[in-house]
mmCIF file of C-alpha atoms and ligand atoms in Angstrom:
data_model
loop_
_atom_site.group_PDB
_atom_site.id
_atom_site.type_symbol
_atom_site.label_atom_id
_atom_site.label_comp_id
_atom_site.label_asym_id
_atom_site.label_seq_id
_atom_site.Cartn_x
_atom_site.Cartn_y
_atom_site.Cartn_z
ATOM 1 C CA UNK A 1 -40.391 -24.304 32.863
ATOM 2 C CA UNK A 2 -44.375 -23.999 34.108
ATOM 3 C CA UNK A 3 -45.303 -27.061 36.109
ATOM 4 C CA UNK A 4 -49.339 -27.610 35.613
ATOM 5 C CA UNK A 5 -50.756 -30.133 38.151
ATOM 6 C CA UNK A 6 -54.212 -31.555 37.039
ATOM 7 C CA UNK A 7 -56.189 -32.979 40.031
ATOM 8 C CA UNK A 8 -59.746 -35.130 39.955
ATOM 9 C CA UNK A 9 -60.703 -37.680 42.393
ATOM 10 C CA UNK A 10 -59.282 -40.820 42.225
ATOM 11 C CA UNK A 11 -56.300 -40.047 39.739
ATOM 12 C CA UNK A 12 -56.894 -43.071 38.110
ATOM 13 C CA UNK A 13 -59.611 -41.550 35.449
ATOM 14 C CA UNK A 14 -59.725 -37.681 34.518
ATOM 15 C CA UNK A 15 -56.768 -36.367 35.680
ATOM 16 C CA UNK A 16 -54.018 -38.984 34.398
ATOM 17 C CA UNK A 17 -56.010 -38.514 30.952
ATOM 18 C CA UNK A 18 -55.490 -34.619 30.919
ATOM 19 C CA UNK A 19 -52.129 -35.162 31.749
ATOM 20 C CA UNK A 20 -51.492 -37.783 28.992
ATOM 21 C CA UNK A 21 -53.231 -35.662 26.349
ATOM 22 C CA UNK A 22 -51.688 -32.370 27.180
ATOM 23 C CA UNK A 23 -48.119 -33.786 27.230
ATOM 24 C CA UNK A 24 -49.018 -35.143 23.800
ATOM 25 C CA UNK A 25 -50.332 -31.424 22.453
ATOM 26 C CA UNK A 26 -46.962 -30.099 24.284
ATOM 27 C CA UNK A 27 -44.779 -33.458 22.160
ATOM 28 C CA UNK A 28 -46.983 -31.942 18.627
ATOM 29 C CA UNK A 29 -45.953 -28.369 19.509
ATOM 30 C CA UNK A 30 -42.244 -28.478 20.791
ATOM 31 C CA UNK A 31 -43.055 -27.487 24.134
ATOM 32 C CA UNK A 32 -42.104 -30.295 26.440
ATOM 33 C CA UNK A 33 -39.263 -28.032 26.959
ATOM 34 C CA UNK A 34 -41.340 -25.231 28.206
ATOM 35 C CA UNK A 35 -44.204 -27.096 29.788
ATOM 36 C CA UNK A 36 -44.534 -30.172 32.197
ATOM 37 C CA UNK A 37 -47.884 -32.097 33.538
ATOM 38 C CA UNK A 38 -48.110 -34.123 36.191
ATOM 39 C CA UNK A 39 -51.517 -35.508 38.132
ATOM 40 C CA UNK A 40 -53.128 -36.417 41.252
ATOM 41 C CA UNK A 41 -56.097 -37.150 43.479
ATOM 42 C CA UNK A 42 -57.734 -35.569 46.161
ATOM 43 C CA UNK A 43 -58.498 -39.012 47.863
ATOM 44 C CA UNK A 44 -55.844 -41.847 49.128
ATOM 45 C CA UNK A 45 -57.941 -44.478 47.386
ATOM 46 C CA UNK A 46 -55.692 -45.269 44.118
ATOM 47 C CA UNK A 47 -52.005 -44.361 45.297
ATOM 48 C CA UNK A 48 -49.150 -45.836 43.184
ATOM 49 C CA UNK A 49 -51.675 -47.533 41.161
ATOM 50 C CA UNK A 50 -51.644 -47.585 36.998
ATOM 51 C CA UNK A 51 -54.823 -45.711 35.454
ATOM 52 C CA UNK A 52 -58.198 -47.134 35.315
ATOM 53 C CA UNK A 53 -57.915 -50.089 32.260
ATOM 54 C CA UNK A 54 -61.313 -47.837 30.216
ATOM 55 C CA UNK A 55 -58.403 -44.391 30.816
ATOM 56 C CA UNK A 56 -55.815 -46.816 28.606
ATOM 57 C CA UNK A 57 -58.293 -47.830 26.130
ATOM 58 C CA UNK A 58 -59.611 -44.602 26.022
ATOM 59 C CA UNK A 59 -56.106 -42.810 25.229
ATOM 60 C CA UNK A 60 -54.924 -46.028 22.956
ATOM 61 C CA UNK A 61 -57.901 -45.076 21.375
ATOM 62 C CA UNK A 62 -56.783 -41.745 20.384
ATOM 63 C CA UNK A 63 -52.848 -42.404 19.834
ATOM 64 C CA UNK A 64 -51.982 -41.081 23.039
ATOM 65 C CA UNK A 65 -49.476 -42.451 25.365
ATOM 66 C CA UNK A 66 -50.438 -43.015 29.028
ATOM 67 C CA UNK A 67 -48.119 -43.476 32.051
ATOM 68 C CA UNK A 68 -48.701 -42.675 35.461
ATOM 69 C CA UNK A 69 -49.003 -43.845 38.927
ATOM 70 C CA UNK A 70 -51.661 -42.569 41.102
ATOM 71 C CA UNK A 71 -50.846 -40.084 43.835
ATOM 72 C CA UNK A 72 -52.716 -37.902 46.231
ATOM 73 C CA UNK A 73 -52.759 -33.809 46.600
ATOM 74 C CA UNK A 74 -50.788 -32.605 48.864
ATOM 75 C CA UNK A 75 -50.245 -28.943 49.969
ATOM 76 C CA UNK A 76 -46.925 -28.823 48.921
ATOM 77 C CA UNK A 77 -47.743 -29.416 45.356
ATOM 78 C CA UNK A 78 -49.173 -25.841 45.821
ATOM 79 C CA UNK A 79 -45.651 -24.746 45.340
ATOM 80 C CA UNK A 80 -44.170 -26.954 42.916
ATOM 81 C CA UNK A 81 -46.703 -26.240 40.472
ATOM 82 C CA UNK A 82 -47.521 -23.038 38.596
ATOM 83 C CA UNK A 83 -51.084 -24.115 37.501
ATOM 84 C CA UNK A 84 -53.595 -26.420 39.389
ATOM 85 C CA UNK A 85 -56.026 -27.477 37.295
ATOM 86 C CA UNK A 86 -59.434 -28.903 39.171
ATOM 87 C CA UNK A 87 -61.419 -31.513 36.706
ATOM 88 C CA UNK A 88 -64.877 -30.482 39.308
ATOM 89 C CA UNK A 89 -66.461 -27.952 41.850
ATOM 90 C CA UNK A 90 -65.932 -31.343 44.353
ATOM 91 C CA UNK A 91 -62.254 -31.768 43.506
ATOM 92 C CA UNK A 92 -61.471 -27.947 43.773
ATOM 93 C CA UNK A 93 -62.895 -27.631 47.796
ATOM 94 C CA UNK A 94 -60.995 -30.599 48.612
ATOM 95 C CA UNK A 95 -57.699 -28.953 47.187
ATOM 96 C CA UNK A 96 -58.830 -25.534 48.741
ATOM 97 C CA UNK A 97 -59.337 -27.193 52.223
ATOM 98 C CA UNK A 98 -56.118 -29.232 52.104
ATOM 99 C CA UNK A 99 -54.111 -25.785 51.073
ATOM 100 C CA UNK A 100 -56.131 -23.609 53.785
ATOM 101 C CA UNK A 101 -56.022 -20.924 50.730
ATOM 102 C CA UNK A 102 -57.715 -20.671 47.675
ATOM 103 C CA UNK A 103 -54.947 -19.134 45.040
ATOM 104 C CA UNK A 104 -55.017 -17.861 42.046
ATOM 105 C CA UNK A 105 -53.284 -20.568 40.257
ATOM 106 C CA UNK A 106 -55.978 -23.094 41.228
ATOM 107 C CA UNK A 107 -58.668 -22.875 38.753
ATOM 108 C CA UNK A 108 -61.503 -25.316 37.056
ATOM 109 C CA UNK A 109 -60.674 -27.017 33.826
ATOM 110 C CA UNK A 110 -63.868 -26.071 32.125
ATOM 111 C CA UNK A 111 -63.105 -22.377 32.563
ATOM 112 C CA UNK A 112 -61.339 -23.260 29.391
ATOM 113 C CA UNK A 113 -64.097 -25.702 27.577
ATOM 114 C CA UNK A 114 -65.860 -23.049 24.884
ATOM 115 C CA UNK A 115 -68.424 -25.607 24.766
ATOM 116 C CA UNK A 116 -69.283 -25.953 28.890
ATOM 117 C CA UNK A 117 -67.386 -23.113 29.902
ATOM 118 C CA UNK A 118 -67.554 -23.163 33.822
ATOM 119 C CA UNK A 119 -69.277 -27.150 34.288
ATOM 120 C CA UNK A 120 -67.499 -30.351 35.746
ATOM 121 C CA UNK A 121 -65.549 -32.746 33.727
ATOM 122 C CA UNK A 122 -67.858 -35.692 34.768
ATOM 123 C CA UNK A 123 -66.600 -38.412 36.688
ATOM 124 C CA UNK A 124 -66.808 -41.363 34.710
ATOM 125 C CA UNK A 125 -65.787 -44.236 37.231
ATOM 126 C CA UNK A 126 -68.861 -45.541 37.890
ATOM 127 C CA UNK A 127 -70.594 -45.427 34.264
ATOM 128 C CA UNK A 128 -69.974 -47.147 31.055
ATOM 129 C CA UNK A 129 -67.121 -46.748 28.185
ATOM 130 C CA UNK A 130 -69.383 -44.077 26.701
ATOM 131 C CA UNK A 131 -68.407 -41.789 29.731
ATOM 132 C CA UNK A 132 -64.708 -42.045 29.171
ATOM 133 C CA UNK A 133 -65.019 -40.678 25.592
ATOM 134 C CA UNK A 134 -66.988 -37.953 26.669
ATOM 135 C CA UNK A 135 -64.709 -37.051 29.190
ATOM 136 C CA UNK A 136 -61.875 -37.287 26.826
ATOM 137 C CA UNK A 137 -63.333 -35.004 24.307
ATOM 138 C CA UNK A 138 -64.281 -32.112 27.176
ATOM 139 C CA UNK A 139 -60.646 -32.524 28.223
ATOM 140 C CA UNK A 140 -59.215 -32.618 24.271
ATOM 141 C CA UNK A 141 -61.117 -29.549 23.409
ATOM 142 C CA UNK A 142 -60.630 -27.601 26.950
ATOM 143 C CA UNK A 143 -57.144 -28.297 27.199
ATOM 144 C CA UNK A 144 -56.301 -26.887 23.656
ATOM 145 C CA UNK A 145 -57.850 -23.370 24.732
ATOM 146 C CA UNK A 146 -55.659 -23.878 27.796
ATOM 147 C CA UNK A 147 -53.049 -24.406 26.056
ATOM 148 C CA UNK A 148 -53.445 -21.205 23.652
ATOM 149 C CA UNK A 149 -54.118 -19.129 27.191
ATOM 150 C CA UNK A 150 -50.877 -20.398 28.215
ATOM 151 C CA UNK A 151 -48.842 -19.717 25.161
ATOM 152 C CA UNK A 152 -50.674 -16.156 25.217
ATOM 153 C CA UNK A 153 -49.602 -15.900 28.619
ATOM 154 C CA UNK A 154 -46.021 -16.792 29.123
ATOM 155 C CA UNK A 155 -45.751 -15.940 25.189
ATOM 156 C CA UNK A 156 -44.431 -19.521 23.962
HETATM 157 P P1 4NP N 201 -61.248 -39.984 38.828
HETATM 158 O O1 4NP N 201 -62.384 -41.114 38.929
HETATM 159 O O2 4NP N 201 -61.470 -39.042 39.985
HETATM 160 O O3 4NP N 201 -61.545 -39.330 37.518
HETATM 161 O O4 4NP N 201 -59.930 -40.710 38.859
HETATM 162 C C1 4NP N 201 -62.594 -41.858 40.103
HETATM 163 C C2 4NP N 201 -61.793 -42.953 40.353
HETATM 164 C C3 4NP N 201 -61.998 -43.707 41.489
HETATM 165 C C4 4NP N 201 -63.016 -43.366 42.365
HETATM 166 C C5 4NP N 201 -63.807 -42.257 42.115
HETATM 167 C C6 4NP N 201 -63.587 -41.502 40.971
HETATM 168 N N1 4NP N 201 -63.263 -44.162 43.509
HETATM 169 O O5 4NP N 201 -64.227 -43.881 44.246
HETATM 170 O O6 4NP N 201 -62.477 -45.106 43.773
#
């Protein structure tokens, strides 16, 4: 089993979406078995909290199940998890400083968009329902190419 830990912010917004739409990819493939995603935020501000109300619209929207309850980064997640996935440039020094290391398996989740390969997934908290279906079509399209890197990878 490979443990992928996606990480923004708040965890109430970007990261409980990529979660809830790459457990849904992993339900459509048969990999649940192979593959687990969890989330959580760099910041204390949201802990045990349900997602943002526009993240459940947003995934209703698209069919896709959403359950999760906010937590923040810790360093020990660092070894629990195979992959940790950043959702920006902000979220990925707060994760290096809390670990004191920058590893391997941390990496940028728009390393994998083929449409804004290397950019931030924007943080939509403070903008209008527009933002959340941006943000969920970066994620949709970035996490499939994830996904294919990891089936490549670990040949699943
Ligand atoms: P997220 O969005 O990092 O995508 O969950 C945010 C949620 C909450 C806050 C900032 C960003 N906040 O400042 O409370």
């Amino acid at each position: 089993m490979k443990k992928i830990l996606f990480v923004c912010l708040g965890n109430i917004c970007r990261s409980p979406l990529a979660e809830a739409i790459f457990n849904k990819k992993l339900e459509n493939e048969g990999l649940s078995v192979k593959l687990m995603a969890d989330s959580a935020g760099t910041s204390d501000y949201h802990i045990g909290e349900n997602p943002d109300p526009r993240t459940i619209e947003i995934a209703q929207k698209h069919q896709t199940l959403i359950y999760h309850k906010g937590q923040q980064f810790k360093k020990h997640h660092q070894e629990e998890f195979d992959y940790l996935i950043a959702m920006d440039r902000s979220n990925l020094e707060n994760m290096i400083r809390e670990m004191g290391e920058n590893p391997s398996k941390l990496i940028l989740m728009r390393d994998f968009d083929p449409k804004g390969k290397g950019e931030d997934v924007p943080d939509p908290y403070f903008g209008g329902a527009n933002g959340f279906e941006n943000v969920y079509q970066i994620l949709d399209r970035s996490l499939d190419e994830f996904l294919n890197f990891l089936k490549e990878k670990h040949d699943l």
